[in-house]
Amino acid sequence: MQDEWTEKYRPKSLAEVIGNDHAVRSIRRWADSWARGTPRLKALVLRGEPGTGKTSASLALANDMGWDFIEMNASDHRNAASIKKVAGAGAVTQTFTPDGDFLSSVEGKRKLVIIDEADNLFGNEDRGGAKAIVDTIRDSGQPIVLIVNDYRELTRKASAIKTLAERVVFKRLDPKSIVSVLESIASKEQVRVDSDVLTKIAENCGGDMRAAVNDLQMMVEGKVEIGLTDSDAMGKRNQLKELNDSLRAMFGAKTLKSARDATLDIDRSPDELEKWIEEGIPLEFRHAGDMEEAFEALARADIYLGWTRRSQNYGLWAYAKDMMTGGVALSRKHGPRPDVQEYRFPSHIMMLSRAKGPRAARDSISRKLEGHLHMSRRAINASVLPLLTSITRNDSELLVNLGAKCGLDEDDIGFLVGADPDSKQVLEIVSKIKAELGEDHDDEPTGRRSSKSKDGKRSLKDF
Ligand SMILES: Nc1ncnc2c1ncn2[C@@H]1O[C@H](COP(=O)(O)OP(=O)(O)O)[C@@H](O)[C@H]1O
Ligand SMILES: [Mg+2]
């Protein structure tokens, strides 16, 4: 895919540069010093391992300050000339184009000069490059950022830089910071990735955020399998079994207290627990009204969770938990209770799913059905969907016909059959739907299908 997440989610502001707080503060302080005229140190050297946010921080800085910027890669031969031009033209008090050509000076607007890979000056031979940089700093009336992996290599070639530039170190990022960035990307991409997988990615990337973001993107786009080792997988399976047992006890609880107690040992964040319960409701409830009520209890829990997050008042968690456990369990007024073996998110070790949440899936399906059924969406949610989920689970022919008529996609089908949208089962149904749609255009006899309605296909109204 062309759109690389590392570019798409590059921090726009220094405030979005995660980790390295000390470095970010130094950069801000240096930038502020330009407000009072040209400071003593006109250049900053950002030094650190790849993928820690050096380039991002430079670009974000220009953005925050409202400065223009010019970005040059010093290792690229083609830029040698423009860096020299910048230096050779004397005082860099004017603005210049990205090619290094000067524009007539634009009053007041600063231009940040970003020289990336400054330790890699045009290969090793050309010492002129080092001189060009030193001259640029000396003559410049503009702020300059040099970016290096290896500070010693830079100062070996241009020792004057030691006294001309302030040094800022970017450290490798810790897994926690990396997970937080991955989480926010996953949520913006609307994909769910189990937190264990994010942790795994974060631990394996050696503090390199670029690598981590790339790993996540490749994984989500299905290009690589995640590397959980066997022992991880085993621990994971045990955890899953405990979680399944707790959820089963919770859904079966008859009192608020027993519902709450059943989830006490679940070692998941309230947000993640909510997702599990959300996935469990369609499996656990067969009665339309009960299911509706359970979703409403969960919606209330969700409101409390939102308040908790916003107010940082973790006392509210208790209410959220009561709602999502007791509120949901006690919604069951009509039996019998189905025997759920396994709850769905994440249902297997490859804990990655492109599924929309069940609520979104329900809404998507009912929106597609409403025109065909002449019923309100709410009524479809309440009375048709629960029925449909149980019928279609055993009747894929109906599902194919319905899918072809109403334009159901893999998320919808996944929801109806209770499987992952990426699963083989769902993909098979989707490909049958496509075949069906292809057939609809020519007049092939449809009689070979078990036919009930006029066009030879069974439809919703047959039930
Ligand atoms: N500290 C950070 N906070 C948020 N995202 C980051 C951070 N560091 C790196 N990234 C992500 O990794 C990508 C590459 O980072 P970059 O700033 O180019 O690293 P560097 O210049 O240090 O090699 C960015 O586009 C961004 O997606
Ligand atoms: Mg960089």
Short mmCIF file of C-alpha atoms and ligand atoms in Angstrom, two decimals:
data_model
loop_
_atom_site.label_atom_id
_atom_site.label_comp_id
_atom_site.label_asym_id
_atom_site.label_seq_id
_atom_site.Cartn_x
_atom_site.Cartn_y
_atom_site.Cartn_z
CA MET A 1 0.00 0.00 0.00
CA GLN A 2 1.20 3.44 -0.81
CA ASP A 3 0.01 5.24 2.22
CA GLU A 4 2.58 4.53 4.82
CA TRP A 5 1.40 4.83 8.35
CA THR A 6 4.74 6.27 9.41
CA GLU A 7 3.96 9.27 7.22
CA LYS A 8 0.22 9.29 7.79
CA TYR A 9 0.69 9.36 11.56
CA ARG A 10 3.78 11.50 11.78
CA PRO A 11 3.34 13.81 14.77
CA LYS A 12 2.07 17.23 13.64
CA SER A 13 3.04 19.00 16.82
CA LEU A 14 5.79 18.58 19.40
CA ALA A 15 3.03 17.71 21.83
CA GLU A 16 2.41 14.55 19.79
CA VAL A 17 6.02 13.46 19.89
CA ILE A 18 5.85 10.68 22.43
CA GLY A 19 8.63 9.98 24.93
CA ASN A 20 11.92 11.87 25.13
CA ASP A 21 10.23 14.60 27.12
CA HIS A 22 13.55 16.12 28.08
CA ALA A 23 14.65 16.43 24.46
CA VAL A 24 11.32 17.93 23.44
CA ARG A 25 11.57 20.51 26.24
CA SER A 26 15.07 21.49 25.13
CA ILE A 27 13.92 21.91 21.54
CA ARG A 28 11.04 24.12 22.64
CA ARG A 29 13.30 26.25 24.81
CA TRP A 30 15.74 26.73 21.96
CA ALA A 31 12.94 27.64 19.57
CA ASP A 32 11.52 30.17 22.02
CA SER A 33 14.93 31.82 22.27
CA TRP A 34 14.51 32.85 18.61
CA ALA A 35 11.63 35.09 19.59
CA ARG A 36 14.14 37.45 21.20
CA GLY A 37 16.37 37.71 18.13
CA THR A 38 19.16 35.46 16.97
CA PRO A 39 20.33 33.34 19.91
CA ARG A 40 23.93 32.46 20.66
CA LEU A 41 23.50 28.89 19.47
CA LYS A 42 21.79 29.04 16.12
CA ALA A 43 21.95 25.32 15.52
CA LEU A 44 20.66 22.27 17.25
CA VAL A 45 22.05 18.80 16.77
CA LEU A 46 19.48 16.07 17.31
CA ARG A 47 21.32 12.90 17.93
CA GLY A 48 19.88 9.45 18.43
CA GLU A 49 18.90 6.04 17.14
CA PRO A 50 16.68 5.72 14.06
CA GLY A 51 12.95 5.90 14.53
CA THR A 52 12.96 7.85 17.76
CA GLY A 53 11.30 10.95 16.39
CA LYS A 54 14.14 13.28 15.37
CA THR A 55 12.86 14.17 11.93
CA SER A 56 9.30 14.27 13.21
CA ALA A 57 10.26 16.59 16.04
CA SER A 58 12.00 18.97 13.61
CA LEU A 59 9.02 19.14 11.29
CA ALA A 60 6.62 19.43 14.22
CA LEU A 61 8.71 22.27 15.61
CA ALA A 62 8.43 24.27 12.38
CA ASN A 63 4.71 23.62 12.41
CA ASP A 64 4.25 24.68 16.04
CA MET A 65 6.26 27.85 15.56
CA GLY A 66 4.61 28.74 12.27
CA TRP A 67 8.02 28.67 10.58
CA ASP A 68 8.68 27.64 7.02
CA PHE A 69 11.23 24.92 6.68
CA ILE A 70 13.67 23.54 4.20
CA GLU A 71 14.70 19.94 4.55
CA MET A 72 17.88 18.59 3.04
CA ASN A 73 19.43 15.20 3.23
CA ALA A 74 23.15 15.63 3.58
CA SER A 75 23.97 12.13 2.41
CA ASP A 76 22.34 12.82 -0.91
CA HIS A 77 24.83 14.13 -3.42
CA ARG A 78 22.25 16.24 -5.11
CA ASN A 79 21.93 18.30 -1.95
CA ALA A 80 25.61 19.06 -1.66
CA ALA A 81 25.24 21.91 -4.05
CA SER A 82 22.27 23.41 -2.33
CA ILE A 83 23.87 23.27 1.10
CA LYS A 84 26.95 24.93 -0.31
CA LYS A 85 24.77 27.47 -2.00
CA VAL A 86 23.06 28.23 1.28
CA ALA A 87 26.43 28.72 2.94
CA GLY A 88 28.20 30.38 0.05
CA ALA A 89 25.55 33.00 -0.39
CA GLY A 90 26.60 34.55 2.86
CA ALA A 91 24.22 35.43 5.62
CA VAL A 92 21.17 33.25 5.52
CA THR A 93 18.91 36.03 6.51
CA GLN A 94 16.61 35.62 3.64
CA THR A 95 14.28 32.83 2.80
CA PHE A 96 15.12 30.46 0.05
CA THR A 97 13.42 27.85 -2.02
CA PRO A 98 13.81 24.14 -1.40
CA ASP A 99 16.46 24.12 -4.14
CA GLY A 100 18.50 26.60 -2.20
CA ASP A 101 17.66 29.53 -4.45
CA PHE A 102 17.07 32.72 -2.57
CA LEU A 103 13.79 34.50 -2.60
CA SER A 104 13.63 38.15 -1.84
CA SER A 105 13.34 38.25 1.92
CA VAL A 106 9.94 37.84 3.38
CA GLU A 107 9.60 39.97 6.46
CA GLY A 108 9.51 38.26 9.79
CA LYS A 109 8.92 34.70 8.69
CA ARG A 110 11.62 32.37 9.89
CA LYS A 111 12.72 29.34 8.01
CA LEU A 112 13.97 26.29 9.80
CA VAL A 113 16.83 24.60 7.97
CA ILE A 114 16.73 20.86 8.59
CA ILE A 115 19.82 18.99 7.54
CA ASP A 116 19.16 15.29 7.96
CA GLU A 117 21.88 12.63 8.07
CA ALA A 118 24.43 15.30 8.75
CA ASP A 119 26.91 12.64 9.92
CA ASN A 120 26.76 11.09 6.47
CA LEU A 121 28.00 14.09 4.56
CA PHE A 122 27.98 13.19 0.90
CA GLY A 123 29.85 10.03 1.54
CA ASN A 124 33.20 10.05 3.28
CA GLU A 125 35.41 11.84 0.81
CA ASP A 126 33.93 15.25 0.48
CA ARG A 127 35.12 17.47 3.29
CA GLY A 128 33.59 20.45 1.54
CA GLY A 129 30.25 19.28 2.83
CA ALA A 130 31.34 19.61 6.44
CA LYS A 131 32.70 23.06 5.77
CA ALA A 132 29.47 24.01 4.05
CA ILE A 133 27.51 23.08 7.12
CA VAL A 134 29.80 24.90 9.52
CA ASP A 135 29.69 28.01 7.32
CA THR A 136 25.96 27.79 7.07
CA ILE A 137 25.64 27.80 10.84
CA ARG A 138 28.10 30.65 11.27
CA ASP A 139 26.43 32.87 8.71
CA SER A 140 22.89 31.90 9.26
CA GLY A 141 20.19 34.19 10.49
CA GLN A 142 17.83 31.25 10.49
CA PRO A 143 17.40 28.36 12.91
CA ILE A 144 19.16 25.17 11.85
CA VAL A 145 18.61 21.60 12.96
CA LEU A 146 21.21 18.95 12.18
CA ILE A 147 20.11 15.35 12.55
CA VAL A 148 22.63 12.60 13.18
CA ASN A 149 22.87 9.02 14.34
CA ASP A 150 26.52 9.38 15.15
CA TYR A 151 27.54 12.67 16.77
CA ARG A 152 31.22 11.75 16.88
CA GLU A 153 31.31 11.14 13.16
CA LEU A 154 29.87 14.59 12.58
CA THR A 155 32.32 16.37 14.90
CA ARG A 156 35.22 14.39 13.49
CA LYS A 157 34.46 15.97 10.14
CA ALA A 158 33.42 19.32 11.52
CA SER A 159 34.72 19.86 15.03
CA ALA A 160 33.54 23.48 15.14
CA ILE A 161 30.04 22.16 15.51
CA LYS A 162 30.80 21.32 19.14
CA THR A 163 30.82 25.00 20.00
CA LEU A 164 28.25 26.13 17.45
CA ALA A 165 25.36 23.88 18.25
CA GLU A 166 23.32 22.76 21.20
CA ARG A 167 23.10 19.01 21.52
CA VAL A 168 19.88 17.17 22.16
CA VAL A 169 19.80 13.43 22.65
CA PHE A 170 16.91 11.22 21.56
CA LYS A 171 16.83 7.94 23.45
CA ARG A 172 15.33 4.70 22.27
CA LEU A 173 11.64 4.67 23.10
CA ASP A 174 10.33 2.43 25.84
CA PRO A 175 7.75 -0.24 24.96
CA LYS A 176 5.01 1.56 26.87
CA SER A 177 5.35 4.71 24.81
CA ILE A 178 5.40 2.63 21.66
CA VAL A 179 2.28 0.71 22.64
CA SER A 180 0.46 3.98 23.27
CA VAL A 181 1.27 5.20 19.75
CA LEU A 182 0.32 1.84 18.20
CA GLU A 183 -2.96 1.87 20.09
CA SER A 184 -3.88 5.26 18.84
CA ILE A 185 -3.01 4.32 15.26
CA ALA A 186 -5.03 1.09 15.47
CA SER A 187 -8.02 2.96 16.77
CA LYS A 188 -7.79 5.58 14.03
CA GLU A 189 -7.56 2.79 11.47
CA GLN A 190 -10.51 1.12 13.15
CA VAL A 191 -8.77 -2.19 13.54
CA ARG A 192 -8.66 -4.13 16.74
CA VAL A 193 -5.37 -5.63 17.73
CA ASP A 194 -5.04 -7.47 20.99
CA SER A 195 -2.93 -5.56 23.49
CA ASP A 196 -0.58 -8.53 23.84
CA VAL A 197 0.26 -8.27 20.19
CA LEU A 198 0.96 -4.56 20.45
CA THR A 199 3.21 -5.23 23.42
CA LYS A 200 5.00 -7.90 21.44
CA ILE A 201 5.60 -5.54 18.55
CA ALA A 202 6.77 -2.82 20.92
CA GLU A 203 9.19 -5.15 22.69
CA ASN A 204 10.63 -6.46 19.45
CA CYS A 205 11.35 -3.17 17.72
CA GLY A 206 14.35 -2.15 19.81
CA GLY A 207 12.94 1.25 20.70
CA ASP A 208 12.46 2.16 17.03
CA MET A 209 8.99 3.61 16.57
CA ARG A 210 9.23 3.57 12.80
CA ALA A 211 9.90 -0.15 12.83
CA ALA A 212 7.00 -0.72 15.21
CA VAL A 213 4.55 1.31 13.13
CA ASN A 214 5.67 -0.51 9.99
CA ASP A 215 5.24 -3.88 11.72
CA LEU A 216 1.76 -2.98 12.76
CA GLN A 217 0.82 -1.84 9.28
CA MET A 218 2.21 -4.98 7.65
CA MET A 219 0.40 -7.14 10.13
CA VAL A 220 -2.90 -5.39 9.70
CA GLU A 221 -2.57 -5.57 5.94
CA GLY A 222 -2.00 -9.28 6.32
CA LYS A 223 1.52 -9.37 4.95
CA VAL A 224 3.12 -10.97 7.98
CA GLU A 225 2.07 -13.26 10.75
CA ILE A 226 2.72 -12.06 14.22
CA GLY A 227 5.54 -13.81 15.95
CA LEU A 228 4.07 -15.13 19.15
CA THR A 229 6.29 -18.00 20.24
CA ASP A 230 4.85 -21.31 21.37
CA SER A 231 5.29 -20.52 25.03
CA ASP A 232 3.62 -17.16 24.56
CA ALA A 233 0.83 -18.92 22.77
CA MET A 234 0.44 -21.43 25.56
CA GLY A 235 0.31 -18.79 28.28
CA LYS A 236 -2.12 -16.99 26.10
CA ARG A 237 -4.33 -20.03 25.77
CA ASN A 238 -4.43 -20.54 29.54
CA GLN A 239 -5.32 -16.92 30.04
CA LEU A 240 -8.03 -17.25 27.43
CA LYS A 241 -9.49 -20.26 29.16
CA GLU A 242 -9.70 -18.40 32.45
CA LEU A 243 -11.22 -15.44 30.73
CA ASN A 244 -13.79 -17.63 29.00
CA ASP A 245 -14.72 -19.27 32.31
CA SER A 246 -15.13 -15.91 34.01
CA LEU A 247 -17.26 -14.53 31.21
CA ARG A 248 -19.44 -17.63 31.22
CA ALA A 249 -19.99 -17.25 34.97
CA MET A 250 -20.68 -13.55 34.55
CA PHE A 251 -23.26 -13.99 31.80
CA GLY A 252 -24.97 -16.68 33.84
CA ALA A 253 -25.06 -14.68 37.07
CA LYS A 254 -28.38 -14.18 38.80
CA THR A 255 -27.34 -11.30 41.06
CA LEU A 256 -25.35 -8.13 40.65
CA LYS A 257 -22.84 -9.30 43.20
CA SER A 258 -22.17 -12.65 41.57
CA ALA A 259 -21.84 -11.00 38.16
CA ARG A 260 -19.35 -8.51 39.55
CA ASP A 261 -17.42 -11.18 41.45
CA ALA A 262 -17.16 -13.40 38.39
CA THR A 263 -15.02 -10.77 36.64
CA LEU A 264 -12.88 -9.80 39.63
CA ASP A 265 -9.98 -11.96 38.52
CA ILE A 266 -10.05 -10.87 34.92
CA ASP A 267 -6.82 -9.08 34.36
CA ARG A 268 -7.97 -6.79 31.56
CA SER A 269 -8.62 -3.09 31.32
CA PRO A 270 -12.27 -2.07 31.70
CA ASP A 271 -12.23 -1.04 28.05
CA GLU A 272 -11.09 -4.44 26.93
CA LEU A 273 -13.55 -6.20 29.21
CA GLU A 274 -16.28 -4.10 27.66
CA LYS A 275 -15.29 -5.32 24.21
CA TRP A 276 -15.42 -8.95 25.30
CA ILE A 277 -18.86 -8.45 26.78
CA GLU A 278 -20.04 -6.58 23.71
CA GLU A 279 -18.98 -9.53 21.58
CA GLY A 280 -20.56 -11.95 24.01
CA ILE A 281 -24.04 -10.44 24.05
CA PRO A 282 -25.15 -11.64 20.60
CA LEU A 283 -23.87 -15.12 21.47
CA GLU A 284 -25.48 -15.22 24.90
CA PHE A 285 -28.88 -13.73 24.21
CA ARG A 286 -31.52 -15.32 22.03
CA HIS A 287 -34.48 -13.28 23.15
CA ALA A 288 -34.73 -10.03 21.20
CA GLY A 289 -35.92 -7.84 24.06
CA ASP A 290 -33.34 -9.22 26.46
CA MET A 291 -30.58 -8.67 23.96
CA GLU A 292 -31.69 -5.11 23.39
CA GLU A 293 -31.70 -4.48 27.13
CA ALA A 294 -28.25 -6.00 27.52
CA PHE A 295 -26.88 -3.72 24.82
CA GLU A 296 -28.48 -0.78 26.57
CA ALA A 297 -26.82 -1.70 29.87
CA LEU A 298 -23.53 -1.88 28.02
CA ALA A 299 -24.14 1.51 26.44
CA ARG A 300 -24.61 2.95 29.91
CA ALA A 301 -21.40 1.28 31.06
CA ASP A 302 -19.72 2.89 28.08
CA ILE A 303 -20.87 6.33 29.20
CA TYR A 304 -19.39 5.75 32.65
CA LEU A 305 -16.16 4.56 31.05
CA GLY A 306 -16.01 7.76 29.02
CA TRP A 307 -16.49 9.82 32.16
CA THR A 308 -13.79 7.82 33.91
CA ARG A 309 -11.34 8.52 31.12
CA ARG A 310 -12.15 12.19 30.88
CA SER A 311 -12.32 12.99 34.58
CA GLN A 312 -9.61 10.53 35.62
CA ASN A 313 -12.00 9.68 38.41
CA TYR A 314 -11.45 5.98 38.69
CA GLY A 315 -14.16 5.65 41.30
CA LEU A 316 -16.57 5.68 38.37
CA TRP A 317 -15.07 2.45 37.10
CA ALA A 318 -17.09 0.62 39.71
CA TYR A 319 -20.33 1.89 38.16
CA ALA A 320 -19.13 1.03 34.69
CA LYS A 321 -18.25 -2.47 35.80
CA ASP A 322 -21.57 -2.98 37.60
CA MET A 323 -23.39 -1.94 34.45
CA MET A 324 -21.42 -4.09 32.07
CA THR A 325 -21.48 -7.17 34.29
CA GLY A 326 -24.60 -7.09 36.46
CA GLY A 327 -26.59 -4.82 34.16
CA VAL A 328 -25.95 -7.12 31.23
CA ALA A 329 -26.40 -10.43 33.07
CA LEU A 330 -29.66 -9.35 34.68
CA SER A 331 -31.10 -8.36 31.30
CA ARG A 332 -31.85 -12.02 30.78
CA LYS A 333 -35.54 -12.51 31.53
CA HIS A 334 -36.27 -15.28 29.10
CA GLY A 335 -34.57 -18.64 28.84
CA PRO A 336 -33.10 -20.92 27.78
CA ARG A 337 -29.52 -19.73 27.83
CA PRO A 338 -27.38 -20.91 24.91
CA ASP A 339 -24.28 -22.88 25.73
CA VAL A 340 -21.45 -20.61 24.65
CA GLN A 341 -18.13 -22.44 24.41
CA GLU A 342 -15.90 -19.61 23.40
CA TYR A 343 -16.30 -15.87 23.49
CA ARG A 344 -15.23 -14.07 20.45
CA PHE A 345 -12.74 -11.32 20.89
CA PRO A 346 -10.09 -12.35 20.30
CA SER A 347 -11.23 -15.79 19.43
CA HIS A 348 -7.87 -17.23 18.43
CA ILE A 349 -4.17 -16.65 18.77
CA MET A 350 -3.94 -14.37 15.78
CA MET A 351 -5.86 -11.81 17.77
CA LEU A 352 -6.36 -9.42 14.96
CA SER A 353 -9.64 -8.61 13.47
CA ARG A 354 -10.90 -6.07 11.05
CA ALA A 355 -14.35 -6.40 12.49
CA LYS A 356 -16.39 -3.44 13.40
CA GLY A 357 -17.77 -3.68 16.91
CA PRO A 358 -20.99 -5.66 17.18
CA ARG A 359 -23.03 -2.54 17.65
CA ALA A 360 -21.67 -1.03 14.47
CA ALA A 361 -22.22 -4.33 12.66
CA ARG A 362 -25.81 -4.52 13.85
CA ASP A 363 -26.48 -1.00 12.67
CA SER A 364 -24.86 -1.67 9.35
CA ILE A 365 -27.00 -4.75 8.76
CA SER A 366 -30.25 -3.21 9.88
CA ARG A 367 -29.59 -0.21 7.65
CA LYS A 368 -29.20 -2.54 4.72
CA LEU A 369 -32.30 -4.53 5.58
CA GLU A 370 -34.68 -1.68 6.33
CA GLY A 371 -35.48 -0.87 2.72
CA HIS A 372 -36.24 -4.52 2.01
CA LEU A 373 -38.30 -5.21 5.08
CA HIS A 374 -40.14 -1.91 5.40
CA MET A 375 -39.47 -1.94 9.11
CA SER A 376 -37.69 0.58 11.29
CA ARG A 377 -34.06 -0.02 12.06
CA ARG A 378 -34.84 -0.21 15.73
CA ALA A 379 -37.46 -2.85 15.13
CA ILE A 380 -35.04 -4.80 12.97
CA ASN A 381 -32.42 -4.59 15.68
CA ALA A 382 -34.87 -5.77 18.28
CA SER A 383 -36.75 -8.52 16.53
CA VAL A 384 -35.26 -9.53 13.21
CA LEU A 385 -31.54 -9.61 13.89
CA PRO A 386 -31.52 -12.05 16.80
CA LEU A 387 -33.66 -14.40 14.76
CA LEU A 388 -31.56 -13.90 11.70
CA THR A 389 -28.33 -14.64 13.50
CA SER A 390 -29.60 -17.99 14.66
CA ILE A 391 -31.16 -18.91 11.34
CA THR A 392 -28.29 -17.92 9.14
CA ARG A 393 -25.80 -19.72 11.31
CA ASN A 394 -27.28 -22.95 9.99
CA ASP A 395 -28.43 -21.86 6.57
CA SER A 396 -25.73 -20.43 4.43
CA GLU A 397 -27.94 -20.47 1.33
CA LEU A 398 -30.29 -17.98 2.88
CA LEU A 399 -27.35 -15.91 3.92
CA VAL A 400 -25.94 -15.86 0.40
CA ASN A 401 -29.26 -14.77 -1.04
CA LEU A 402 -29.78 -12.18 1.61
CA GLY A 403 -26.23 -10.94 1.17
CA ALA A 404 -26.67 -10.59 -2.56
CA LYS A 405 -29.97 -8.73 -2.18
CA CYS A 406 -29.00 -6.35 0.56
CA GLY A 407 -25.32 -5.89 -0.15
CA LEU A 408 -23.97 -7.43 3.04
CA ASP A 409 -20.21 -7.28 3.34
CA GLU A 410 -17.76 -9.48 5.24
CA ASP A 411 -18.22 -7.55 8.48
CA ASP A 412 -21.98 -8.07 8.28
CA ILE A 413 -21.62 -11.75 7.41
CA GLY A 414 -19.04 -12.22 10.15
CA PHE A 415 -21.45 -10.78 12.66
CA LEU A 416 -24.32 -12.97 11.49
CA VAL A 417 -22.43 -16.24 11.50
CA GLY A 418 -20.40 -15.42 14.58
CA ALA A 419 -17.02 -15.65 12.90
CA ASP A 420 -14.14 -13.40 12.12
CA PRO A 421 -14.65 -11.37 8.91
CA ASP A 422 -11.28 -12.67 7.73
CA SER A 423 -12.17 -16.30 8.40
CA LYS A 424 -12.45 -18.91 5.70
CA GLN A 425 -16.12 -19.45 6.43
CA VAL A 426 -16.96 -15.81 5.87
CA LEU A 427 -14.77 -15.46 2.81
CA GLU A 428 -16.47 -18.46 1.23
CA ILE A 429 -19.89 -16.96 1.77
CA VAL A 430 -18.74 -13.62 0.41
CA SER A 431 -17.38 -15.24 -2.72
CA LYS A 432 -20.67 -17.10 -3.19
CA ILE A 433 -22.47 -13.77 -2.86
CA LYS A 434 -20.25 -12.34 -5.54
CA ALA A 435 -20.95 -15.31 -7.79
CA GLU A 436 -24.63 -14.86 -7.10
CA LEU A 437 -24.50 -11.22 -8.08
CA GLY A 438 -22.71 -12.17 -11.27
CA GLU A 439 -25.45 -14.71 -12.06
CA ASP A 440 -28.22 -12.26 -11.42
CA HIS A 441 -27.28 -10.37 -14.53
CA ASP A 442 -27.80 -13.21 -16.95
CA ASP A 443 -30.88 -15.27 -17.17
CA GLU A 444 -29.69 -18.60 -15.96
CA PRO A 445 -32.37 -20.86 -14.64
CA THR A 446 -32.51 -20.69 -10.90
CA GLY A 447 -34.76 -23.67 -10.46
CA ARG A 448 -32.05 -25.93 -9.20
CA ARG A 449 -32.07 -24.11 -5.92
CA SER A 450 -34.60 -25.15 -3.37
CA SER A 451 -37.11 -22.52 -4.25
CA LYS A 452 -39.88 -20.99 -2.33
CA SER A 453 -40.36 -17.46 -3.52
CA LYS A 454 -41.07 -16.27 -7.04
CA ASP A 455 -37.55 -15.73 -8.23
CA GLY A 456 -36.53 -19.15 -7.07
CA LYS A 457 -34.63 -17.96 -4.06
CA ARG A 458 -35.66 -18.20 -0.50
CA SER A 459 -35.87 -14.85 1.05
CA LEU A 460 -36.32 -13.34 4.44
CA LYS A 461 -40.07 -13.35 4.12
CA ASP A 462 -40.07 -17.12 4.10
CA PHE A 463 -39.29 -17.08 7.79
N1 LIG B 1 8.49 9.94 19.48
C1 LIG B 1 7.57 9.61 18.55
N2 LIG B 1 6.26 9.83 18.78
C2 LIG B 1 5.35 9.48 17.86
N3 LIG B 1 5.66 8.88 16.68
C3 LIG B 1 6.93 8.63 16.42
C4 LIG B 1 7.95 8.98 17.34
N4 LIG B 1 9.12 8.62 16.81
C5 LIG B 1 8.87 8.08 15.64
N5 LIG B 1 7.55 8.07 15.38
C6 LIG B 1 6.93 7.46 14.22
O1 LIG B 1 7.98 6.88 13.44
C7 LIG B 1 8.13 7.54 12.22
C8 LIG B 1 9.60 7.79 11.97
O2 LIG B 1 10.09 8.69 12.92
P1 LIG B 1 11.21 9.78 12.58
O3 LIG B 1 10.84 11.02 13.26
O4 LIG B 1 11.41 9.85 11.11
O5 LIG B 1 12.45 9.09 13.29
P2 LIG B 1 13.96 9.46 13.18
O6 LIG B 1 14.08 10.73 12.41
O7 LIG B 1 14.41 9.59 14.61
O8 LIG B 1 14.60 8.29 12.50
C9 LIG B 1 7.31 8.81 12.34
O9 LIG B 1 6.76 9.18 11.10
C10 LIG B 1 6.24 8.44 13.30
O10 LIG B 1 5.22 7.74 12.62
MG MG B 2 14.96 10.86 10.47
#
